[in-house]
Amino acid sequence: SQTWLLFHHEQYNSQCDQDLSENGHQVCNEAVCVGPAPTSKSYLNMDAIMDAIRSTGAQAVHPGYGFLSENKEFAKRLAAEGVTFIGPDTHAIMAMGDKIESKLIAKAAKVNTIPGFDGVVETADDAVKIAQQIGYPVMIKASAGGGGKGMRIAWNDEETREGFRFSSQEAASSFGDDRLLIEKYIDNPRHIEIQVLADKHGNALWLNERECSIQRRNQKVVEEAPSTFLDSVTRRAMGEQAVQLAKAVQYSSAGTVEFLVDSKKNFYFLEMNTRLQVEHPITECITGLDLVEQMIRVAKGYKLLHKQEDIPINGWAIESRVYAEDPYKSFGLPSIGRLSQYQEPLNLSNVRVDSGIQEGSDISIYYDPMISKLVTYGATRAEALSKMEDALDNYVIRGVTHNIPLLREIITHPRFISGDISTNFLPEVYPDGFKGHQLEVGNRRELLASAAALYITAQLRSQKVLGNLRVSSTPVECTHWELCAELGEGLYSMEVEVDGGKVEVSGQWNLASTLLPLTINGTDRMLQCLSRDASGQIVLQYLGTSFKVRVLSKLAAELNSYMPEKVAEDTSSILRSPMPGSVVAVSVKPGDTVAEGQEICVIEAMKMQNSLTAAKQAKVKKVHCKPGETVGEGDLLVELE
C-alpha cells in the first residue's frame, strides 16, 4: 500500500498510438515511492513529491488529471526549484480554479454564464435565502471543486440545508477548501465541453467539442467527440467564447471550458479545467493532435504549430470509463479487491486503453475507482459504437465488481444511438435503478442454449483422459440430452440434440479460456464464462451482463425440488454498508427512535459522502460502527428493533 511517481528519462516521443496505448508503468523508466496509500501522505504531499523530483533530477513535471494538477502552490514550488510545470501559469490556475472568480472573469470576457449568486455562501441559512431568491432548483457546488465532488442539486429548503452540509464536507475533504457557491440549476441540459490549446505567444485554438452528458453523481461515464447535437454555427460560437476566456486569463497549455447546453442550443459557461482532461483521447482521435506533446511544446516555449483552419473533425471517437463499481447500486458504488484476471481488448483494431493497472493490482478505497479509459474510433459514429460493443465484450476483468454491464447497455440503448441524451439520461432511462440487460425471448434462448452447450462440453470432457475415453469398452455416445435450466425465477426444460435442434451454437469450446467466441444461429457473440461448478451452476457474461444459469439433468432437477430454500435476511431491521469506505458520522445511539428515511450514518468512499437512512420507523438496538472506522461492503453498521 505505497504510492509511486513515474519518470521518463528520454525525450518525449509523440507516437501516440504506440506510446499512449500502453500502461504508464510499462513505458516509464523509473518509479519513486512518495509515501503510503492515503493521498494526504503521498500524492498531495508536496514535500515528498519535491524530494522525488530532486532525487531524479527531473527537469519538468506533468501533473496528470487530479491531485496537484490545478494547485497553484505546487506550480509555484516547482518554479522556485527551476523545474518546468507542464501546464498553465499560476495566475490562470488561480483565476479559473475558483468558481466564483472564474464566473466573474467569464462575464467580463462576454462568455455566457448561468444566473446565480456570485459570492461565497457562509451558512446553511444563507444558502436557503439565496436559493429562494434565485428560484428552485439550484446547484450547490464547491468553489474550488471539480470532478463532480462537492456538488448537490436542491429542489427545496430542506435539500438546500442538506446539500450545504455534504458539499462543504466533501469540498474540505477533496480540495482543502469548503467554500461554496449557488447558481440556477438548468434542468435536463447537455454537458458539452470545448478543448482549448494556447501558447505563451498569444495564440489560442479550440479543438472542437466533447459530448459528456452521460453522467452519474455529476461524474462522466461515457464521452464522445464530436457531439451529435451541435451544428457548425453553435460549435464555432462555443469555441470562440472558450478562446476568449482563455485569452482573458493569458492561458497557455491545454485546457477545457465546460458548458451546459439547453434544448434550444443556448449554452452557459460552467467551469474551466486548467489541466488535461481524463477524456482527452477522443479529441486526439478526431483531430490527429497529441495533446500531451502539445503541452510539452508549449511549456518549452514553442509557438503552436497549427492555425484554427487546420483543426479537422475526422471520424468519431467514444470513451467509456471502466470503473471498479457496482452499477446496480446508484449506477455505481465503489468496489475494492485484487484483479485476479485482467485482459484488455487490444487485439481489436482502433481500440485504445489508457490504464495504470495490471493483473494482480489492488483497487483500494483511497483513490478514484477508475480501472481504465476504453476508447474506440471509427469513420462514422455507428462504426465507433460497434467497436465499443466488441471491446466491452472482449474486456476481461475478474476480482472486482465493474461497470461494463452499464456501459454496454448505455451504448446500445435506442435513445443513446439516436443522440437523444442529457445529463438526466440514466435516471430517466432507468427510473428504478439499473437492472442489467433485460432478456427478450430470443436472447433468453441464446443464453440457455449457450449454457447447455457449455454444460455438455464439460460433461463430454469429463468422460475422457488425455483425449481418450476413461473406460476401455466402447460405450454408446450420448447424442440427445434432456436438461433443465434455472434462470432467475424461471425453470426451463430443454431437449438438446448434438448437431441438431432449433438453436445452433458453435465455437471453439476451450473451457480454460476467459473468452468464449461463439456463433449462435449465425450471429457472432463473445461470451465470458465467469464461473462453473460441479452443481451445474454456470455464470456467463452475455451482452455485457452476468447471468447465473443452473443446468441440471432432468433427474437432478426433479430431486432438486425437494431441497429446502434458504430464508432471506430481514434487511429492514439492519443497516449494512453498501460499499467499502470510512465512517464520517454516526447520527444515532442505542435507544434512539428513528423515522423511516432518517439519516443513521454517513460513509465516505472515494471522496464522495453517502448518507445511509433507516428503512422503517424503529428503535436503535445496537450501533456497530463509530466515526473514523473503515468498513467493508456488507459490514453490519446498525441494528434496529
XYZ file of C-alpha atoms in Angstrom:
641
model
C 0.000 0.000 0.000
C 2.600 2.515 -1.170
C 2.292 5.089 -3.925
C 4.748 5.880 -6.688
C 5.639 8.625 -9.145
C 6.720 7.581 -12.649
C 9.532 9.261 -14.591
C 10.537 9.317 -18.271
C 14.245 9.724 -18.979
C 14.233 10.009 -22.755
C 12.893 12.862 -24.830
C 9.130 12.624 -25.309
C 8.093 10.527 -28.292
C 4.918 11.705 -29.998
C 3.911 8.347 -31.482
C 0.515 8.477 -29.805
C -0.869 5.150 -30.977
C 2.211 3.238 -29.812
C 3.195 5.027 -26.603
C -0.042 6.199 -25.020
C -1.913 2.932 -25.528
C 0.498 1.265 -23.113
C 0.263 1.442 -19.345
C 2.301 4.195 -17.709
C 4.304 1.738 -15.637
C 5.327 -0.109 -18.822
C 6.757 2.906 -20.685
C 8.375 4.826 -17.810
C 11.968 4.220 -16.814
C 11.868 4.838 -13.088
C 9.410 4.868 -10.178
C 9.883 6.650 -6.842
C 7.842 5.863 -3.739
C 6.252 9.028 -2.336
C 4.527 7.561 0.710
C 1.710 5.339 1.960
C -1.677 4.997 0.256
C -3.665 7.885 1.853
C -3.439 10.810 -0.584
C -2.626 13.335 2.149
C 0.570 11.377 2.805
C 1.514 10.754 -0.812
C 0.108 12.393 -3.944
C -0.970 15.535 -2.060
C 2.245 15.637 -0.027
C 4.217 18.335 -1.860
C 7.369 17.799 0.225
C 7.536 14.115 -0.723
C 6.917 14.896 -4.402
C 9.541 17.657 -4.446
C 12.044 15.204 -2.893
C 11.275 12.723 -5.672
C 11.790 15.430 -8.313
C 15.160 16.392 -6.808
C 16.352 12.801 -6.440
C 15.660 12.019 -10.102
C 16.866 15.329 -11.484
C 13.555 15.849 -13.299
C 13.505 18.970 -15.481
C 9.736 19.123 -15.985
C 6.623 17.746 -14.307
C 3.356 16.781 -15.981
C 0.807 16.718 -13.144
C -1.744 14.385 -14.759
C -5.504 14.746 -14.227
C -6.068 15.256 -10.497
C -4.418 15.788 -7.116
C -1.981 18.698 -7.630
C -2.722 19.281 -11.330
C -4.629 22.517 -10.577
C -2.758 23.523 -7.424
C -1.110 26.945 -7.775
C 1.149 26.384 -4.745
C 2.634 23.279 -6.349
C 3.308 25.198 -9.564
C 4.999 27.967 -7.529
C 7.232 25.477 -5.705
C 8.311 23.932 -8.996
C 9.173 27.371 -10.374
C 11.228 28.140 -7.274
C 13.261 24.975 -7.923
C 13.742 25.810 -11.606
C 11.525 22.892 -12.677
C 9.024 23.439 -15.502
C 5.353 22.870 -14.718
C 3.733 21.356 -17.815
C 0.542 23.343 -17.556
C -0.701 26.942 -17.394
C 0.816 29.766 -15.365
C -0.180 30.130 -11.715
C -2.367 33.201 -12.298
C -4.539 31.251 -14.755
C -4.800 28.297 -12.336
C -5.795 30.689 -9.568
C -8.347 32.591 -11.649
C -10.054 29.557 -13.164
C -9.680 27.291 -10.111
C -12.038 29.466 -8.083
C -15.549 29.051 -9.500
C -16.675 32.415 -8.114
C -13.809 34.400 -9.638
C -13.899 32.409 -12.890
C -17.565 33.244 -13.373
C -16.855 36.977 -12.938
C -13.964 36.768 -15.430
C -16.181 34.879 -17.882
C -18.844 37.591 -17.663
C -16.240 40.273 -18.330
C -14.960 38.261 -21.345
C -18.516 38.196 -22.762
C -18.927 34.461 -22.160
C -22.484 33.262 -21.483
C -22.936 32.459 -17.752
C -25.581 30.792 -15.577
C -27.679 33.089 -13.325
C -26.690 32.768 -9.674
C -25.057 34.254 -6.578
C -21.541 35.478 -7.297
C -20.252 35.436 -3.695
C -19.314 32.833 -1.088
C -22.185 31.180 0.813
C -21.279 31.262 4.512
C -24.006 29.257 6.302
C -26.902 26.889 5.633
C -29.355 29.705 6.452
C -27.651 31.948 3.888
C -27.849 29.115 1.375
C -31.622 28.825 1.866
C -32.151 32.587 1.455
C -30.046 32.721 -1.707
C -31.748 29.646 -3.168
C -35.156 31.207 -2.580
C -34.039 34.400 -4.329
C -32.630 32.523 -7.369
C -35.595 30.129 -7.516
C -35.529 26.339 -7.284
C -33.971 24.135 -8.454
C -30.429 25.291 -7.591
C -26.960 23.765 -7.800
C -24.763 23.954 -4.686
C -21.119 23.364 -5.501
C -17.618 23.760 -4.166
C -15.844 26.939 -5.226
C -12.554 25.073 -5.635
C -14.168 21.848 -6.838
C -14.230 19.624 -9.862
C -14.868 16.020 -10.889
C -18.414 16.049 -9.522
C -17.232 16.280 -5.918
C -18.840 18.809 -3.584
C -21.915 19.202 -5.802
C -25.592 18.817 -4.865
C -28.896 19.691 -6.559
C -31.576 21.121 -4.258
C -35.283 21.392 -5.069
C -36.436 22.820 -1.721
C -35.204 24.402 1.540
C -34.573 21.073 3.286
C -32.457 19.732 0.414
C -30.544 23.036 0.367
C -29.561 22.636 4.038
C -28.558 19.017 3.499
C -26.695 19.877 0.284
C -24.811 22.679 2.026
C -23.616 20.267 4.722
C -22.497 17.466 2.394
C -20.988 19.741 -0.261
C -18.911 21.671 2.278
C -17.654 18.432 3.871
C -16.763 16.865 0.508
C -15.090 20.093 -0.633
C -12.956 20.248 2.508
C -12.015 16.582 2.147
C -11.220 16.689 -1.576
C -9.789 20.176 -2.056
C -8.992 21.541 1.432
C -11.415 24.406 0.738
C -15.026 24.281 1.968
C -16.266 27.480 0.262
C -19.497 27.047 -1.706
C -21.476 28.931 -4.332
C -25.068 28.598 -5.537
C -26.442 29.050 -9.040
C -29.567 28.225 -11.007
C -29.787 24.557 -11.945
C -30.580 24.133 -15.624
C -32.886 21.132 -15.771
C -32.267 18.429 -18.397
C -29.224 20.041 -20.090
C -26.398 18.589 -22.108
C -22.840 18.826 -20.777
C -20.599 19.766 -23.705
C -17.010 20.937 -23.323
C -14.558 22.667 -25.648
C -10.896 21.672 -25.732
C -8.603 24.699 -25.993
C -4.872 24.904 -26.643
C -2.841 28.088 -26.180
C 0.834 29.033 -26.219
C 2.877 31.730 -24.447
C 2.831 33.977 -27.532
C -0.866 34.918 -27.522
C -2.043 32.172 -29.883
C -5.060 30.053 -28.932
C -7.152 27.395 -30.678
C -10.356 25.487 -29.977
C -10.069 21.804 -30.843
C -13.792 21.071 -31.202
C -16.125 19.660 -28.590
C -16.662 16.583 -26.445
C -20.159 15.399 -25.507
C -20.068 14.430 -21.815
C -23.763 14.259 -20.906
C -23.863 10.621 -19.736
C -23.141 11.065 -16.028
C -23.914 9.708 -12.594
C -23.495 11.852 -9.471
C -22.181 14.656 -11.737
C -19.299 12.447 -12.881
C -18.864 11.446 -16.511
C -19.345 7.838 -17.626
C -19.380 7.893 -21.450
C -17.989 10.658 -23.663
C -17.840 11.133 -27.421
C -16.413 13.525 -29.980
C -17.917 15.234 -31.816
C -21.413 15.810 -30.387
C -24.472 14.682 -32.335
C -26.277 17.828 -31.149
C -24.108 20.739 -32.263
C -24.292 22.366 -35.659
C -21.322 24.208 -37.140
C -22.639 27.625 -36.083
C -23.106 26.656 -32.416
C -19.786 24.796 -32.405
C -17.943 27.875 -33.646
C -19.728 30.192 -31.178
C -18.823 27.919 -28.261
C -15.257 27.540 -29.494
C -14.760 31.278 -29.922
C -16.128 32.020 -26.428
C -13.821 29.355 -24.970
C -10.831 31.004 -26.656
C -11.987 34.452 -25.431
C -11.928 33.132 -21.865
C -8.514 31.519 -22.317
C -7.066 34.775 -23.653
C -8.698 36.764 -20.822
C -6.505 34.913 -18.284
C -3.445 34.674 -20.602
C -3.843 30.909 -20.656
C -1.036 28.740 -22.024
C -1.277 24.919 -22.337
C -4.179 22.543 -22.925
C -7.372 23.329 -21.023
C -11.074 22.635 -21.159
C -14.010 25.048 -20.980
C -17.188 23.272 -19.903
C -20.672 24.422 -20.922
C -24.249 23.443 -20.176
C -26.370 23.458 -23.348
C -30.178 23.531 -23.270
C -32.623 22.053 -25.791
C -32.606 25.278 -27.838
C -28.789 25.235 -28.114
C -28.330 28.104 -25.665
C -25.039 27.468 -23.875
C -23.732 28.658 -20.494
C -20.235 28.633 -19.004
C -19.860 26.045 -16.252
C -16.151 25.986 -15.381
C -12.675 25.796 -16.859
C -10.368 22.899 -16.044
C -6.777 24.106 -16.155
C -5.341 20.679 -16.844
C -5.514 17.730 -19.198
C -8.946 16.060 -19.055
C -9.474 12.353 -18.492
C -11.396 12.223 -21.788
C -8.726 13.952 -23.908
C -8.016 10.826 -26.071
C -11.249 11.223 -28.053
C -10.148 14.723 -29.123
C -6.779 13.282 -30.156
C -8.570 10.678 -32.280
C -10.678 13.121 -34.318
C -8.066 15.882 -34.688
C -4.860 13.860 -35.022
C -3.156 16.070 -32.407
C -1.255 14.579 -29.468
C -2.313 16.870 -26.621
C 0.422 15.784 -24.212
C 3.051 16.501 -26.857
C 1.473 19.925 -27.454
C 1.524 20.674 -23.700
C 5.216 19.836 -23.522
C 5.981 22.016 -26.555
C 4.077 24.960 -25.047
C 5.820 24.506 -21.680
C 9.166 24.642 -23.505
C 8.142 27.980 -25.037
C 7.405 26.965 -28.617
C 4.626 28.543 -30.672
C 1.623 26.456 -31.723
C 2.211 24.532 -34.948
C -1.367 24.884 -36.176
C -3.939 27.527 -37.021
C -7.695 27.292 -36.413
C -8.433 26.338 -40.020
C -6.032 23.372 -39.644
C -8.163 21.684 -36.964
C -10.331 18.944 -38.513
C -13.097 16.621 -37.393
C -12.071 13.277 -38.842
C -14.319 10.383 -37.871
C -15.873 9.673 -34.480
C -14.445 8.595 -31.124
C -16.112 7.264 -27.973
C -14.690 6.791 -24.484
C -16.125 4.523 -21.800
C -14.831 4.995 -18.268
C -14.339 1.499 -16.890
C -14.795 1.674 -13.120
C -14.442 -0.794 -10.244
C -18.015 -0.068 -9.267
C -21.262 -1.934 -8.721
C -23.589 -0.420 -11.375
C -26.636 -1.973 -9.691
C -26.190 0.369 -6.697
C -26.932 4.023 -7.541
C -25.432 3.471 -11.039
C -22.058 2.738 -9.449
C -20.873 2.467 -5.860
C -17.153 1.708 -5.441
C -15.845 -1.841 -5.280
C -12.451 -2.899 -3.955
C -10.378 -6.018 -4.430
C -7.494 -7.552 -6.353
C -7.588 -8.043 -10.116
C -7.230 -11.828 -10.274
C -7.537 -11.771 -14.077
C -7.145 -8.774 -16.353
C -7.040 -8.687 -20.142
C -7.523 -5.526 -22.209
C -9.136 -5.825 -25.675
C -6.082 -4.529 -27.522
C -6.327 -7.369 -30.042
C -9.083 -5.344 -31.743
C -8.310 -2.605 -34.270
C -9.000 1.088 -33.494
C -9.161 0.365 -29.758
C -7.086 2.283 -27.214
C -6.893 1.533 -23.487
C -5.275 4.001 -21.078
C -4.751 2.342 -17.707
C -2.335 2.196 -14.803
C -3.013 -1.299 -13.534
C -2.284 -4.889 -14.446
C -3.277 -8.373 -13.378
C -2.642 -8.637 -9.642
C -3.159 -4.917 -8.937
C -5.241 -3.868 -5.938
C -8.200 -1.480 -6.210
C -8.304 0.310 -2.830
C -10.590 2.760 -1.031
C -8.033 5.566 -1.267
C -8.426 6.603 -4.908
C -10.927 7.089 -7.688
C -12.169 3.585 -8.696
C -11.405 4.046 -12.398
C -9.734 0.989 -13.933
C -9.165 2.414 -17.399
C -10.335 4.644 -20.215
C -11.571 2.494 -23.094
C -11.546 4.411 -26.392
C -12.785 3.299 -29.809
C -12.565 5.133 -33.115
C -14.392 4.804 -36.426
C -15.005 6.670 -39.652
C -18.630 7.062 -38.509
C -20.422 7.081 -35.155
C -22.036 3.718 -35.949
C -18.610 2.189 -36.572
C -17.183 3.619 -33.327
C -20.190 2.289 -31.367
C -19.849 -1.158 -32.928
C -16.156 -1.192 -31.998
C -17.045 -0.196 -28.424
C -19.575 -3.025 -28.188
C -16.927 -5.543 -29.283
C -14.291 -4.036 -26.977
C -16.562 -4.254 -23.905
C -17.434 -7.882 -24.724
C -13.717 -8.732 -25.048
C -12.606 -6.918 -21.851
C -11.760 -9.445 -19.114
C -11.911 -8.150 -15.520
C -12.048 -10.552 -12.565
C -11.690 -9.957 -8.831
C -13.639 -6.700 -8.565
C -17.159 -5.677 -9.498
C -17.100 -3.459 -12.598
C -19.468 -1.282 -14.607
C -19.146 -2.948 -18.021
C -22.811 -4.122 -17.852
C -23.946 -0.491 -17.545
C -21.547 0.798 -20.219
C -22.751 -1.763 -22.745
C -26.413 -1.053 -22.044
C -25.817 2.691 -22.492
C -24.115 2.450 -25.885
C -26.744 0.018 -27.248
C -29.791 1.889 -25.933
C -32.010 3.356 -28.701
C -32.023 6.805 -27.068
C -28.229 6.937 -26.962
C -27.906 5.647 -30.522
C -30.329 8.343 -31.739
C -28.421 11.046 -29.798
C -31.406 11.865 -27.546
C -29.408 12.358 -24.340
C -28.977 14.780 -21.451
C -27.342 14.757 -18.025
C -30.552 13.080 -16.779
C -30.188 10.143 -19.179
C -29.520 7.464 -16.561
C -32.344 8.305 -14.096
C -34.771 8.784 -16.995
C -33.916 5.522 -18.757
C -33.595 3.556 -15.504
C -36.030 5.245 -13.062
C -35.964 2.211 -10.745
C -32.210 1.811 -10.944
C -30.053 -0.197 -13.321
C -31.097 -3.858 -13.521
C -28.739 -5.186 -16.195
C -29.695 -6.422 -19.650
C -33.346 -7.420 -19.823
C -33.615 -10.662 -21.773
C -36.138 -10.920 -24.568
C -37.324 -14.342 -25.761
C -34.650 -14.652 -28.446
C -31.835 -13.549 -26.134
C -33.008 -15.933 -23.414
C -32.949 -18.856 -25.862
C -29.413 -17.908 -26.921
C -28.232 -17.731 -23.300
C -29.842 -21.037 -22.278
C -28.525 -22.800 -25.379
C -25.012 -21.475 -24.732
C -25.133 -22.600 -21.084
C -26.430 -26.032 -22.118
C -23.710 -26.391 -24.763
C -21.074 -25.415 -22.195
C -22.504 -27.947 -19.712
C -22.470 -30.724 -22.320
C -18.910 -29.845 -23.375
C -17.795 -30.157 -19.742
C -19.650 -33.471 -19.361
C -18.082 -34.905 -22.509
C -14.634 -33.750 -21.444
C -15.038 -35.355 -18.011
C -15.526 -38.728 -19.725
C -12.048 -38.565 -21.219
C -8.439 -38.651 -20.045
C -5.747 -37.300 -22.372
C -8.312 -37.270 -25.156
C -9.323 -40.943 -24.697
C -12.445 -42.379 -23.049
C -11.993 -43.328 -19.381
C -13.316 -46.930 -19.891
C -11.769 -49.487 -22.194
C -15.073 -50.734 -23.559
C -16.715 -48.571 -26.219
C -19.947 -47.059 -24.821
C -22.746 -45.660 -26.918
C -22.033 -41.910 -27.156
C -24.938 -39.768 -25.984
C -26.261 -37.508 -28.746
C -29.531 -36.465 -27.082
C -29.686 -34.685 -23.722
C -32.712 -33.884 -21.581
C -31.789 -30.943 -19.343
C -33.402 -28.355 -17.088
C -32.020 -24.846 -16.631
C -32.769 -22.348 -13.845
C -32.533 -18.685 -14.886
C -33.828 -16.153 -12.372
C -37.259 -17.286 -11.197
C -37.837 -19.442 -14.286
C -37.230 -23.164 -14.832
C -36.816 -24.166 -18.479
C -36.858 -27.678 -19.897
C -34.600 -28.351 -22.870
C -34.113 -31.268 -25.180
C -30.665 -30.752 -26.607
C -29.542 -32.616 -29.697
C -25.872 -32.545 -30.503
C -25.593 -31.432 -34.179
C -29.287 -30.553 -34.260
C -32.043 -28.535 -32.611
C -33.592 -25.127 -33.070
C -30.753 -23.047 -31.612
C -27.419 -23.760 -33.238
C -24.412 -22.938 -31.082
C -20.913 -23.469 -32.418
C -17.475 -22.282 -31.465
C -14.113 -23.202 -30.014
C -15.071 -24.803 -26.688
C -11.909 -24.140 -24.686
C -13.095 -24.493 -21.092
C -9.876 -22.916 -19.784
C -10.237 -19.732 -21.852
C -11.559 -16.492 -20.359
C -13.384 -15.693 -23.617
C -15.915 -17.861 -25.464
C -16.254 -16.761 -29.114
C -19.497 -18.429 -30.250
C -21.716 -18.358 -33.296
C -25.383 -18.584 -32.264
C -27.837 -19.084 -35.124
C -25.376 -17.381 -37.451
C -24.687 -14.390 -35.154
C -21.203 -13.955 -33.704
C -21.241 -13.462 -29.933
C -18.438 -13.073 -27.414
C -19.371 -14.607 -24.058
C -17.313 -14.975 -20.906
C -17.605 -17.898 -18.511
C -17.112 -16.220 -15.132
C -17.514 -19.400 -13.074
C -18.666 -23.009 -13.307
C -19.058 -25.587 -10.546
C -19.973 -29.250 -10.064
C -23.555 -28.425 -9.044
C -24.327 -27.190 -12.553
C -24.106 -23.507 -11.654
C -22.703 -21.509 -14.580
C -22.203 -17.741 -14.561
C -21.990 -16.310 -18.074
C -21.330 -12.729 -19.138
C -23.693 -12.299 -22.077
C -24.377 -8.957 -23.781
C -22.339 -7.328 -21.011
C -24.445 -8.613 -18.097
C -23.631 -11.551 -15.819
C -26.353 -14.221 -15.682
C -26.493 -17.179 -13.304
C -27.769 -20.296 -15.052
C -28.014 -23.650 -13.339
C -28.022 -26.555 -15.790
C -29.131 -29.952 -14.438
C -30.096 -33.302 -15.844
C -33.823 -33.989 -15.824
C -33.461 -36.360 -12.816
C -31.301 -33.905 -10.839
C -33.843 -31.139 -11.463
C -36.671 -33.339 -10.135
C -34.716 -34.198 -6.978
C -33.681 -30.557 -6.512
C -37.317 -29.580 -5.927
C -37.116 -31.349 -2.544
C -34.214 -29.171 -1.320
C -35.154 -26.611 1.404
C -34.975 -22.933 0.436
C -32.740 -20.510 2.335
C -34.690 -17.918 4.317
C -33.840 -14.382 3.194
C -32.394 -11.962 5.756
C -34.750 -9.226 7.076
C -32.859 -6.196 5.817
C -35.367 -3.679 7.218
C -34.053 -4.287 10.771
C -30.366 -3.932 9.969
C -28.196 -1.440 8.135
C -25.198 -2.766 6.237
C -22.602 -0.715 4.385
C -23.399 -0.747 0.648
C -19.755 -0.067 -0.200
C -16.250 -0.065 1.316
C -15.277 3.256 2.891
C -14.785 5.159 6.129
C -17.419 6.245 8.637
C -17.674 10.051 8.690
C -20.551 10.439 11.143
C -22.973 8.351 13.205
C -26.219 10.214 13.911
C -27.891 7.757 16.329
C -27.199 5.856 19.556
C -28.800 2.788 21.174
C -32.283 3.580 22.461
C -32.994 6.328 19.903
C -36.192 6.130 17.882
C -35.681 6.772 14.178
C -38.233 7.576 11.495
C -38.322 5.991 8.065
C -35.795 7.800 5.846
C -33.938 9.373 8.794
C -30.160 9.574 8.443
C -28.332 6.974 10.558
C -24.734 7.431 9.434
C -22.544 8.836 6.653
C -19.984 6.741 4.739
C -17.251 8.330 2.617
C -15.910 6.327 -0.319
C -13.502 7.695 -2.930
C -14.029 11.253 -1.587
C -17.824 11.053 -2.026
C -20.088 11.134 1.044
C -23.166 8.906 1.174
C -25.978 9.295 3.705
C -27.461 5.958 4.879
C -31.023 6.053 6.183
C -33.479 3.879 8.141
C -35.765 1.617 6.093
C -38.573 1.864 8.678
C -39.572 3.557 11.919
C -37.908 1.651 14.743
C -35.782 1.810 17.882
C -31.995 1.579 17.620
C -30.877 -1.681 19.219
C -27.111 -1.571 18.687
C -24.528 0.563 16.842
C -21.575 -1.373 15.411
C -19.511 1.495 13.998
C -18.006 4.809 15.013
C -16.569 7.823 13.157
C -13.132 7.223 11.668
C -13.529 3.472 11.276
C -13.000 1.731 7.943
C -15.815 -0.589 6.864
C -16.177 -3.096 4.065
C -19.080 -3.760 1.757
C -21.788 -5.654 3.655
C -20.415 -4.859 7.130
C -23.119 -4.508 9.794
C -23.422 -0.874 10.909
C -26.621 -0.577 12.969
C -29.300 -2.958 14.282
C -32.927 -1.866 14.746
C -35.565 -3.495 16.947
